[in-house]
Coordinates of C-alpha atoms and ligand atoms in Angstrom, one line a residue:
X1 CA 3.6 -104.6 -118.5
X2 CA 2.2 -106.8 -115.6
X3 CA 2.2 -104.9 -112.6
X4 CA 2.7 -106.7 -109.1
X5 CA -0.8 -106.4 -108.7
X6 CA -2.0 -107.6 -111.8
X7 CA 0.6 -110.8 -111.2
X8 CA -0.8 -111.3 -108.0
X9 CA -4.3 -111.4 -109.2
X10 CA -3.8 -113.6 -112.1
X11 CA -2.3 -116.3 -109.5
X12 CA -5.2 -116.1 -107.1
X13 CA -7.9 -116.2 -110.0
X14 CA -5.8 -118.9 -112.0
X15 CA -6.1 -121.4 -109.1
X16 CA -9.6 -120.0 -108.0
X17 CA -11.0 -120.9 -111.9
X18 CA -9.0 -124.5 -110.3
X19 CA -11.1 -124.7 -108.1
X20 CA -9.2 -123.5 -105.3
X21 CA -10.6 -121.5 -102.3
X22 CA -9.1 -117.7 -102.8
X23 CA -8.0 -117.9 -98.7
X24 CA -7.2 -114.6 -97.3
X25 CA -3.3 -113.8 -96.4
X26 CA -2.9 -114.9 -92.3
X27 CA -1.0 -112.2 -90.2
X28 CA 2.5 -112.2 -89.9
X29 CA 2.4 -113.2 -86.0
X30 CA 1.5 -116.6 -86.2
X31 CA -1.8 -117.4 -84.0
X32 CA -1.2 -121.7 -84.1
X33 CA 2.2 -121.5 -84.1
X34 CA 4.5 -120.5 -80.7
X35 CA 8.2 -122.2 -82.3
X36 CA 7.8 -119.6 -85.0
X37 CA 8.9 -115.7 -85.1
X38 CA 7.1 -114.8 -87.8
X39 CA 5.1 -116.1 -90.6
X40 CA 7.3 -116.9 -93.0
X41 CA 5.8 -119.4 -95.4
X42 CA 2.4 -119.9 -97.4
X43 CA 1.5 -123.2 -95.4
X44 CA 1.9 -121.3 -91.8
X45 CA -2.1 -120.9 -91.3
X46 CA -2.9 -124.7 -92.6
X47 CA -0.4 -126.4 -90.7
X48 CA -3.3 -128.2 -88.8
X49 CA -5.2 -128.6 -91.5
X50 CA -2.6 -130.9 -93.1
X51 CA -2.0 -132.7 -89.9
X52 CA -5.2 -133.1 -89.5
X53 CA -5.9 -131.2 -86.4
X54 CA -8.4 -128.8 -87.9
X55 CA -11.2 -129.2 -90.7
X56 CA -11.9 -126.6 -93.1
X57 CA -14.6 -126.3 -95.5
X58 CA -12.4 -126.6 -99.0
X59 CA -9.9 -129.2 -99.4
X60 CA -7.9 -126.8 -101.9
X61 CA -7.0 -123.1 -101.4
X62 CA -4.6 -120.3 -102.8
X63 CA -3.2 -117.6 -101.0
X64 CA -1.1 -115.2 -101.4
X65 CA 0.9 -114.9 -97.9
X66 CA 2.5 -112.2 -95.9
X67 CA 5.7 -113.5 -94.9
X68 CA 9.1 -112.2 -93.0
X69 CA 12.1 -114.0 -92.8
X70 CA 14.2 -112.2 -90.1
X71 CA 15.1 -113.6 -86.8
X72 CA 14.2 -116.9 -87.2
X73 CA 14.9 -120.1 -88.7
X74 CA 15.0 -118.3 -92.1
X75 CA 16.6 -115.4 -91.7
X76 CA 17.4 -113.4 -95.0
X77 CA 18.5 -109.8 -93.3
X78 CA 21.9 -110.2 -94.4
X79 CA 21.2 -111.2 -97.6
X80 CA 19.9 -107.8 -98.4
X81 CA 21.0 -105.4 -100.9
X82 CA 23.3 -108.0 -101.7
X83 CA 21.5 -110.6 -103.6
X84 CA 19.1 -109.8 -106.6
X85 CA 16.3 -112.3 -105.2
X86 CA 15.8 -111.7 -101.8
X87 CA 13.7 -109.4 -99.1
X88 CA 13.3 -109.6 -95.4
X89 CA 9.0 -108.8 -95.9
X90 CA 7.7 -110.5 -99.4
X91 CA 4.3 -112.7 -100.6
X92 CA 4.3 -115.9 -101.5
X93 CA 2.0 -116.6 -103.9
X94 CA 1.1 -120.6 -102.9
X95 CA -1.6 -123.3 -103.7
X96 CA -2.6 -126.0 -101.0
X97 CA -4.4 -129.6 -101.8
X98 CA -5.7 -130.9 -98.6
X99 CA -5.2 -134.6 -99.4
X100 CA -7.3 -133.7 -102.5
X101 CA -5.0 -133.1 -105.9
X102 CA -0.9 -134.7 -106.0
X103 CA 2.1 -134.8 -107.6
X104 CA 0.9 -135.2 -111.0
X105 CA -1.6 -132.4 -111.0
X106 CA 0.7 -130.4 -108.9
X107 CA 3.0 -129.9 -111.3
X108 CA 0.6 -129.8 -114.2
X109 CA -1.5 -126.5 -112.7
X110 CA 2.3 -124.6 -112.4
X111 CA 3.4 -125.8 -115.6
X112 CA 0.2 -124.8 -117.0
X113 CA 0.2 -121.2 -115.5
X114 CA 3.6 -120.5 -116.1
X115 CA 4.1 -121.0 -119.5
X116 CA 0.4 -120.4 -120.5
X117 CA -0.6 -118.2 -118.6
X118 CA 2.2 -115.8 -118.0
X119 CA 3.9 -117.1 -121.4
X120 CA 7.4 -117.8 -120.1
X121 CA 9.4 -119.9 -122.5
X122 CA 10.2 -123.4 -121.6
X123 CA 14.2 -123.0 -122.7
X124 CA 14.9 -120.1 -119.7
X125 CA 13.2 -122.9 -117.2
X126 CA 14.5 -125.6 -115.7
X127 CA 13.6 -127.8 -112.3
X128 CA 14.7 -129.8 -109.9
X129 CA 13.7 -133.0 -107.8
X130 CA 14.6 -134.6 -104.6
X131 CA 17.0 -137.6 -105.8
X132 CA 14.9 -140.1 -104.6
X133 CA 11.7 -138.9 -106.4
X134 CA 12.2 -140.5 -109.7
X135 CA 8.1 -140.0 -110.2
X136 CA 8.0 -136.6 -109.5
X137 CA 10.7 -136.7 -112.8
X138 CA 8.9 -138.6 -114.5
X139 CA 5.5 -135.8 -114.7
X140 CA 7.7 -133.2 -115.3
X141 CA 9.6 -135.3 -118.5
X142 CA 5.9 -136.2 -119.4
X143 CA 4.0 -132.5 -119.2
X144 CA 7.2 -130.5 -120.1
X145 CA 9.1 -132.7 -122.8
X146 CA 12.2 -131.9 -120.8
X147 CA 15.1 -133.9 -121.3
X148 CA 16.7 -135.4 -117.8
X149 CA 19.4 -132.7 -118.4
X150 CA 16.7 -129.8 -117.4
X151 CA 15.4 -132.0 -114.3
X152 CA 18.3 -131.9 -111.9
X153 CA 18.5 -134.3 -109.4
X154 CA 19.2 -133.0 -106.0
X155 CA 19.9 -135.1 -103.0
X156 CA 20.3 -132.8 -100.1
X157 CA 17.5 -131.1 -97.6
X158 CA 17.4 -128.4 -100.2
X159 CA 15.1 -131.0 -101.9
X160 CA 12.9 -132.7 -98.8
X161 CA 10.9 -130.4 -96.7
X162 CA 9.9 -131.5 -93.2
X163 CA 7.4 -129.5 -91.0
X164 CA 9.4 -130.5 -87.7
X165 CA 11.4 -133.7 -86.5
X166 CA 8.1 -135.0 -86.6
X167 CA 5.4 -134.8 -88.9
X168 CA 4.3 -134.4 -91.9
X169 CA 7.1 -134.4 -95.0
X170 CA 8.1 -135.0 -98.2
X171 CA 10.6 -134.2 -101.4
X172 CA 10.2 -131.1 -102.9
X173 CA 11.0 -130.0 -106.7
X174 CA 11.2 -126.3 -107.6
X175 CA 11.3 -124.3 -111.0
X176 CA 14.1 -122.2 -111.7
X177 CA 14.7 -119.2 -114.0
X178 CA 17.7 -118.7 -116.2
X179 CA 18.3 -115.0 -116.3
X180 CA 21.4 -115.2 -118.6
X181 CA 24.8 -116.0 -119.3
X182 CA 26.1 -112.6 -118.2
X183 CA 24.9 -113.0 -114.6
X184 CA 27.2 -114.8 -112.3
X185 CA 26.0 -118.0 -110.8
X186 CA 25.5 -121.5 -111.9
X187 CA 22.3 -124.3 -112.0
X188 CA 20.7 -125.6 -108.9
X189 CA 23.5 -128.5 -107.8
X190 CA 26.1 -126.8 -108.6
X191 CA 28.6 -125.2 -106.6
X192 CA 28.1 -121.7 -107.2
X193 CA 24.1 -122.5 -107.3
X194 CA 24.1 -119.2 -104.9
X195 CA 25.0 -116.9 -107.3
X196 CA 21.7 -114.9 -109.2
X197 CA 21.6 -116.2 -112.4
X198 CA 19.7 -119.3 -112.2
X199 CA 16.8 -118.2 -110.1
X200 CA 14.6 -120.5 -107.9
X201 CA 11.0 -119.2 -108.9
X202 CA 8.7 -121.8 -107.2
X203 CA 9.1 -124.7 -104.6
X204 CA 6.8 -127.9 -104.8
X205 CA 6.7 -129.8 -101.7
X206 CA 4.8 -132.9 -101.7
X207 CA 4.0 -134.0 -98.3
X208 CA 3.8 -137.8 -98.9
X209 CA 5.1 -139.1 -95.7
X210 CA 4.5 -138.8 -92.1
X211 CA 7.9 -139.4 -89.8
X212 CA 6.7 -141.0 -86.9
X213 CA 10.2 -140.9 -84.9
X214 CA 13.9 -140.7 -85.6
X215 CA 14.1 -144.0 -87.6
X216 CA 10.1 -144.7 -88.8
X217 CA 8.5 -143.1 -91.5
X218 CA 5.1 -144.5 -92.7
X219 CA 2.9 -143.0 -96.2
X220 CA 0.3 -140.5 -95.5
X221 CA -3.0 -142.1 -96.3
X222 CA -4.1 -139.1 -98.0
X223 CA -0.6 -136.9 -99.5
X224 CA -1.0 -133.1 -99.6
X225 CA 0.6 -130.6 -101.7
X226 CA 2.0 -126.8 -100.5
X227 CA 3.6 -125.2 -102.9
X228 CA 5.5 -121.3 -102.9
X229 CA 6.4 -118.9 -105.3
X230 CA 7.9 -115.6 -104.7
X231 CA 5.3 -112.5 -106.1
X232 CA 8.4 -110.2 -106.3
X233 CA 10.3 -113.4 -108.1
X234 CA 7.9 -114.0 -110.5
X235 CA 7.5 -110.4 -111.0
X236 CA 10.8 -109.9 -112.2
X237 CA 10.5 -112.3 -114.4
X238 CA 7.7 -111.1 -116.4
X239 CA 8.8 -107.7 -116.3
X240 CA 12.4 -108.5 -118.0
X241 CA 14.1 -107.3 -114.5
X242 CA 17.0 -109.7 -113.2
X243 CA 16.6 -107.9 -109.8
X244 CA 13.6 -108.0 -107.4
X245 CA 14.6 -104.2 -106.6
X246 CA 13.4 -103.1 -110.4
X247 CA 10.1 -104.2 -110.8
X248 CA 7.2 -101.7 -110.5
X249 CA 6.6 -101.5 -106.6
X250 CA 10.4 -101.5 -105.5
X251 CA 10.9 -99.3 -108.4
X252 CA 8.1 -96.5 -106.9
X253 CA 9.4 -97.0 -103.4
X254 CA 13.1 -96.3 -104.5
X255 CA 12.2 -93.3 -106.2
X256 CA 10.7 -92.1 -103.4
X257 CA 13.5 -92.7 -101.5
X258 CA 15.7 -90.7 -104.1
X259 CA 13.2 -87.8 -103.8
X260 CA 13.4 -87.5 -99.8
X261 CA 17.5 -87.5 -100.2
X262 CA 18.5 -86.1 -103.6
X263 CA 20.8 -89.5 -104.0
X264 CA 20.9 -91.0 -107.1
X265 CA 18.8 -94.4 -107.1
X266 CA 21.5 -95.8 -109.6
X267 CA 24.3 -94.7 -108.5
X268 CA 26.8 -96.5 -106.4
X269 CA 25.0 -96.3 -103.0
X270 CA 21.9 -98.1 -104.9
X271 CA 22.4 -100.6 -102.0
X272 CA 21.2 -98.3 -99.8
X273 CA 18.1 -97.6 -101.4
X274 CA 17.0 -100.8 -102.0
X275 CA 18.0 -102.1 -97.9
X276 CA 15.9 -99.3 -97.0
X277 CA 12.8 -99.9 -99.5
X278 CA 12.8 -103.6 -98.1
X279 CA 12.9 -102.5 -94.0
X280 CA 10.1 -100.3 -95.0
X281 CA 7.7 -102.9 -96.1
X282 CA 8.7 -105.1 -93.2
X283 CA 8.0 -102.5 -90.9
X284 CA 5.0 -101.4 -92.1
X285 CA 3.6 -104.6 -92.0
X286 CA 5.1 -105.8 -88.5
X287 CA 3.7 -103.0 -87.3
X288 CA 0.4 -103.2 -88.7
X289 CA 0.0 -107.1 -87.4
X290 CA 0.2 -106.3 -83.9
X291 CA 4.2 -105.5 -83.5
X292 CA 6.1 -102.5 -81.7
X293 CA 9.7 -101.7 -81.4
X294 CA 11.0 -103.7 -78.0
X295 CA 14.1 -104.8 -76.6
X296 CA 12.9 -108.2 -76.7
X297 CA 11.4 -110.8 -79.2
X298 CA 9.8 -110.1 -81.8
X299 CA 9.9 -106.7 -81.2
X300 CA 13.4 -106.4 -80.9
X301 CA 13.3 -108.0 -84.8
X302 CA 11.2 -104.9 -85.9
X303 CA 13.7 -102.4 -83.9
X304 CA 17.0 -104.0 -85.6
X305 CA 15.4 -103.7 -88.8
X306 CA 14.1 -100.1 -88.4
X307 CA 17.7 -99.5 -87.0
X308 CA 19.2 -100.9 -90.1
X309 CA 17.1 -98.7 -92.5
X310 CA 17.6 -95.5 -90.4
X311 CA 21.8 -96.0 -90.9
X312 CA 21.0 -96.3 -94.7
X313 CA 19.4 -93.0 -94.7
X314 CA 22.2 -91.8 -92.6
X315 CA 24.2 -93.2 -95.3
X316 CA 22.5 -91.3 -97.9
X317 CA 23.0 -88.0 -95.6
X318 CA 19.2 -87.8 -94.4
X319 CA 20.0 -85.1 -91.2
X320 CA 16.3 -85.7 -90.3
X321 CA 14.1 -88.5 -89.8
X322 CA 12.9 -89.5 -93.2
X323 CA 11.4 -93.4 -93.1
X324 CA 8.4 -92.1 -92.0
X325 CA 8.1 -89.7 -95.0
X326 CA 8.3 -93.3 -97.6
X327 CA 5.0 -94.1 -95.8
X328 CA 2.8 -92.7 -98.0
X329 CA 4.3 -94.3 -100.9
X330 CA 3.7 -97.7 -100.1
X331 CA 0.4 -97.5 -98.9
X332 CA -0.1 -95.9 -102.1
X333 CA 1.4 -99.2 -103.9
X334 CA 0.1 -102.2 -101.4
X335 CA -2.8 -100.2 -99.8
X336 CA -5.4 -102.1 -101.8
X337 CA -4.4 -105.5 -101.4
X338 CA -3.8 -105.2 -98.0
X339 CA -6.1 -103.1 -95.6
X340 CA -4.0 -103.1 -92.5
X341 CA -1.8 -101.2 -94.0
X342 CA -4.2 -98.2 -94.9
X343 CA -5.7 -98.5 -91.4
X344 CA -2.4 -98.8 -89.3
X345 CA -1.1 -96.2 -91.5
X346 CA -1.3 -93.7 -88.4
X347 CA 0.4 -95.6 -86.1
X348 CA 3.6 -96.5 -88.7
X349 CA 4.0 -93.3 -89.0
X350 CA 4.5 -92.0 -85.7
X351 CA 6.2 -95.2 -85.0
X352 CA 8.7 -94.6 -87.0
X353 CA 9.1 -91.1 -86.5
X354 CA 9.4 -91.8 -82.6
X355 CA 12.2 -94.4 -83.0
X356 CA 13.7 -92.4 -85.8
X357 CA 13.8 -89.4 -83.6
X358 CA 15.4 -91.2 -80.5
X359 CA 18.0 -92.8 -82.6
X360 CA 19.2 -89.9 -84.8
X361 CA 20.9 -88.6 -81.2
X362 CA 22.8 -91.5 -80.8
X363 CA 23.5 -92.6 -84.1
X364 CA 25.7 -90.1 -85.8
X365 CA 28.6 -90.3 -82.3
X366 CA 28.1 -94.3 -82.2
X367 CA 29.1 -94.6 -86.0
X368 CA 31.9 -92.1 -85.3
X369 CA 33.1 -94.1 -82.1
X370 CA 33.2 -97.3 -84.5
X371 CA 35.4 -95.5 -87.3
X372 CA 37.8 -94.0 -84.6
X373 CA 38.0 -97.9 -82.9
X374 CA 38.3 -99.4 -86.6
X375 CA 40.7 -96.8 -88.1
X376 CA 43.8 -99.2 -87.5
X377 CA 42.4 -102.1 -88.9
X378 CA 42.8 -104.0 -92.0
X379 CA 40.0 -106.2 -94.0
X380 CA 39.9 -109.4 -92.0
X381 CA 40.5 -107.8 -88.6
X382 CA 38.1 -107.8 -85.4
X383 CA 36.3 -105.1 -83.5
X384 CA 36.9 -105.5 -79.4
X385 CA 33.6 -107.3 -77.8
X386 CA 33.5 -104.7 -75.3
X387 CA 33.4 -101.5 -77.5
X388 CA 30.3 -103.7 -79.1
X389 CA 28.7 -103.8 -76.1
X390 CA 29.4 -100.1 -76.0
X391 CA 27.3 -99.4 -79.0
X392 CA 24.7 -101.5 -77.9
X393 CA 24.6 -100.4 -74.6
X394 CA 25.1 -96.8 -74.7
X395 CA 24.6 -95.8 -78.5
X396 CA 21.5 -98.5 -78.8
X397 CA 23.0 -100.5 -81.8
X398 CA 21.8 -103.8 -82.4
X399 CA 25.0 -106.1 -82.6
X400 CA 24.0 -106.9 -86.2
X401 CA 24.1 -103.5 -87.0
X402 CA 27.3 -102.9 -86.0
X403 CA 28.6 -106.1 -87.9
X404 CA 26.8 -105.1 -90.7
X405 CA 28.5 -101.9 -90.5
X406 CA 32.0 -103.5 -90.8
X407 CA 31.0 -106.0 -93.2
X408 CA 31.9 -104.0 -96.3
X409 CA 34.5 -103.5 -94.8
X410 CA 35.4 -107.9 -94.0
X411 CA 36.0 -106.2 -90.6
X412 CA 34.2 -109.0 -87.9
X413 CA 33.1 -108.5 -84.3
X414 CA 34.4 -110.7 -81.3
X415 CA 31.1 -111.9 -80.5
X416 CA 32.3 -113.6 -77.3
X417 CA 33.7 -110.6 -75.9
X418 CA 30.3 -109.2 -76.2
X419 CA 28.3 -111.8 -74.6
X420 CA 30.5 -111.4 -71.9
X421 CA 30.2 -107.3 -71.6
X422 CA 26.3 -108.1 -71.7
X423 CA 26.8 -111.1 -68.9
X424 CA 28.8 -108.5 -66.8
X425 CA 26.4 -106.0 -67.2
X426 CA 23.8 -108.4 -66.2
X427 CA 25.4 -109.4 -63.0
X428 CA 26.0 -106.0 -61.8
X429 CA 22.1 -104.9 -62.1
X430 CA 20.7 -108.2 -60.8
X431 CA 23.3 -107.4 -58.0
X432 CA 21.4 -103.6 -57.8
X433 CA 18.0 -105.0 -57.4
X434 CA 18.8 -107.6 -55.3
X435 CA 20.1 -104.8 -53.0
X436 CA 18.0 -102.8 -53.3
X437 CA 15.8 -104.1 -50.5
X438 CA 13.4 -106.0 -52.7
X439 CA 12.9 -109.4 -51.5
X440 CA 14.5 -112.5 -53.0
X441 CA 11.5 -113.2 -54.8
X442 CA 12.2 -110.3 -57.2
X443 CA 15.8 -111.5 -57.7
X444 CA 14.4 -114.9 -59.3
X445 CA 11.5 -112.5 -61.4
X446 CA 14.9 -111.1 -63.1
X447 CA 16.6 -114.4 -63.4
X448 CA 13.3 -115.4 -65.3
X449 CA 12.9 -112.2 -67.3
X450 CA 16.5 -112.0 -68.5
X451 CA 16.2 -115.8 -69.3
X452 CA 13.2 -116.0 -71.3
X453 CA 12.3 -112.2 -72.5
X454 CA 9.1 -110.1 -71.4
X455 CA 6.1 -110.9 -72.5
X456 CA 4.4 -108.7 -76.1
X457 CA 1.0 -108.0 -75.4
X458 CA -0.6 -109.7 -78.8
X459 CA -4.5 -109.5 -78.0
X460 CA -6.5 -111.7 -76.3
X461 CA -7.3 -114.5 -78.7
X462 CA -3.4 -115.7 -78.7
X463 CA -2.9 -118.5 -76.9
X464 CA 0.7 -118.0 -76.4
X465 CA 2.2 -114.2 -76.0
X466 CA 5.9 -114.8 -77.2
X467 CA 8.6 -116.9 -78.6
X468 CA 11.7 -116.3 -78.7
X469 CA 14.5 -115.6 -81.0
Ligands
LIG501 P1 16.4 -119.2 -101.8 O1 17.1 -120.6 -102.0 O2 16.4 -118.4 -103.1 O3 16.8 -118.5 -100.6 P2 14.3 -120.7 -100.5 O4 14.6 -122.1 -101.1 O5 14.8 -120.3 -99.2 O6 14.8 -119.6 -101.6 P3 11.5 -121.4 -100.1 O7 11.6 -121.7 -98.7 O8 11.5 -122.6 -101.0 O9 12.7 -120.4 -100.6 O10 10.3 -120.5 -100.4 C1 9.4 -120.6 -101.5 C2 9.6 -119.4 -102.5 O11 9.5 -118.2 -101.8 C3 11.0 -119.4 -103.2 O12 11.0 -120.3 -104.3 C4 11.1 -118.0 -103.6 O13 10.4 -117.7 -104.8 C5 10.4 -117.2 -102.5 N1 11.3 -116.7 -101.5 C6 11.9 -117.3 -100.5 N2 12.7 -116.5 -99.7 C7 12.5 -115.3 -100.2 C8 13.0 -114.0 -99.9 N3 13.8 -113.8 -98.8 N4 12.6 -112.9 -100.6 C9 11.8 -113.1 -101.7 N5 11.3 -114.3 -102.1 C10 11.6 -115.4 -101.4
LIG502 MG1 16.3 -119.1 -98.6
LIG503 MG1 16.3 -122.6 -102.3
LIG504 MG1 13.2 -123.4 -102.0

């Protein structure tokens, strides 16, 4: 069997033998980047280097890229533990031409190292294209022998990538995986195209156009190529899983979550297991680039999630802090490949054992007061805004944690109820400070405070401290 580290290896040295530069995964606080929360996609650290901002040595390069898609743009939190494919922390294995290499070679080198390299047969694949892009369909009907039935045509953004409003762009054409007829879900296109069965392996973007405004799009003299692949995806693949949660590395991290709570790990609260194998990686590796539990920003991402794994182990009847006690594990598992992890190993630890500790007191009589104010309701009713705020306020949940709560449930939250609790709440303590014989000035350092978030202290080669959600 491949292990996620052998997979991960292959892909580097594939595109190095390429002659690709083997680039070094950027952290997962983006240093060029203030508009982005987190890292959450291979191109992140060239982004100037394809606008042409920045020169590097190499005009190709393979990584294989930290990312976290929670709290931003992409934001797959609440698509854990339900879907087979996805994870708030995960790599993305990715190869980058600088204006060197295009389509043709593009999809030629994955083509290639799919189905030579890791022997994946050509019936279980199919792709799409961006409508438009009738060359990209014509490489892949030349270097595949597909048929046009197996190149789907696809007209939406799903298809054409664009960095910002303006900027570099371009359609895009990924490789999907057909996991079988007895999974639910049907081919890219199609309406139930979100269901697991046909599984998006790879994306291609091929950035051929620069839009210059709204309404004027010119050619890129020189077109580059970014492409992604999910490492756990692929993994899956080659390891005859359907789910992400069953290949090697989930698989040790689940066990050890079965060891610290005597739960079955395939049993029906297997959701539980997997939510909180996934917050642990994120976690781990927030912490480890530079990020601490806040009530702000980023920070506040990293507490919601921690928050969410901690009511999992609840869940699972932990009656002591047990996160912390998974640690081990996956330093054990991703330790190699990635340093930081080994090195910040101290500090996720007590981390977690300091916001584990702190929350266990609250946790147990906030999920209690939620039952008692949910009793009476039926699937498709709404939990008061104001007890929300409650939660948040006095029992420190994160409003997504309460919704997530209720969600099995198809219980919702009124959400304007509890902007308006936290408005009140504002009010009142600007009110206290401002009487409380500071001078006006401080009332405005609130006002500007509450309005854009304190500041995370992120070293002092940044050049901006914090963006927000
Ligand atoms: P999906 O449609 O499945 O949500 P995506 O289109 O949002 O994926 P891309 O933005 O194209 O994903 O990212 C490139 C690749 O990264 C995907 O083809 C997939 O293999 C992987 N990937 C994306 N999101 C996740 C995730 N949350 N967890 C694991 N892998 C992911
Ligand atoms: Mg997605
Ligand atoms: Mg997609
Ligand atoms: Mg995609």
């Amino acid at each position: 069997m491949q292990s996620v580290s052998d997979i991960r290896r292959t892909f580097l040295e594939y595109f190095g033998k390429n002659g690709h530069e083997i680039v070094p995964s950027s952290p997962l606080v983006p240093r060029n980047d203030p508009t982005l929360m987190f890292t959450n996609a291979g191109m992140v650290q060239f982004k100037n280097v394809f606008t042409g901002l920045e020169k590097r040595a190499y005009s190709r390069a393979t990584t294989s890229q930290k990312c976290v898609r929670a709290g931003g743009k992409h934001n797959d939190l609440e698509n854990v533990g339900y879907t087979a494919r996805h994870h708030t922390f995960f790599e993305m294995l990715g190869n980058f031409s600088f204006g060197d290499y295009f389509k043709e070679r593009a999809i030629e080198l994955a083509w290639n190292l799919i189905t030579k390299e890791f022997g994946l047969p050509a019936d279980r694949l199919l792709v799409t294209v961006f409508s438009e892009d009738e060359e990209a369909a014509g490489y892949w009907r030349k270097i595949t022998g597909f048929s046009n039935s197996k190149i789907i045509r696809i007209p939406t953004s799903d298809n054409f990538w664009a960095m910002g409003d303006t900027g570099p762009c371009g359609p895009c054409s990924e490789i999907f995986f057909d996991h079988g007829d007895h999974i639910p879900g049907g081919p890219p296109g199609s309406p139930d195209q979100d269901g697991d069965r046909f599984i998006e392996i790879w994306n291609l973007v091929f950035m051929q156009f620069e839009q210059l405004t709204k309404d004027e799009r010119v050619n890129l003299p020189r077109p580059s190529i970014d492409t992604g692949m999910g490492l756990e995806r692929i993994a899956a693949v080659l390891q005859g899983k359907h789910n992400n949660y069953d290949i090697d590395l989930f698989r040790t991290l689940i066990e050890a979550v079965a060891h610290e709570t005597g739960v079955d790990p395939d049993g029906p609260q297997s959701a539980s297991h997997k939510v909180i194998a996934d917050h642990l990686r994120t976690t781990a590796f927030l912490i480890a680039d530079g990020v601490l539990p806040s009530n702000e920003g980023r920070g506040y991402v990293l507490r919601r999630i921690m928050r969410r794994a901690m009511r999992h182990a609840h869940i699972l009847g932990a009656q002591d802090p047990m996160v912390f006690k998974l640690v081990p594990s996956l330093v054990h598992e991703m330790g190699d490949a990635y340093p930081e992890l080994v090195r910040a190993q101290p500090l996720i630890t007590e981390t977690l054992k300091l916001e584990e500790g702190r929350f266990k007191k609250t946790l147990g009589t906030g999920l209690k007061l939620l039952e008692d104010e949910t009793k009476a309701l039926d699937a498709g009713g709404t939990l008061k805004g104001d007890i929300a705020f409650k939660l948040y306020d006095t029992f420190g949940f994160p409003l997504d944690l309460t919704q997530d709560v209720l969600r099995a449930r198809d219980i919702t939250v009124d959400t304007a109820g509890f902007e308006k609790a936290m408005d009140e709440q504002r009010a009142k303590a600007r009110a206290a400070w401002a009487g409380s014989g500071e001078t006006a000035d401080q009332a405005i350092w609130f006002d500007v405070r509450q309005k854009v978030g304190a500041t995370e202290f992120l070293g002092y080669d940044t050049e901006r401290a914090e963006g927000q959600i």
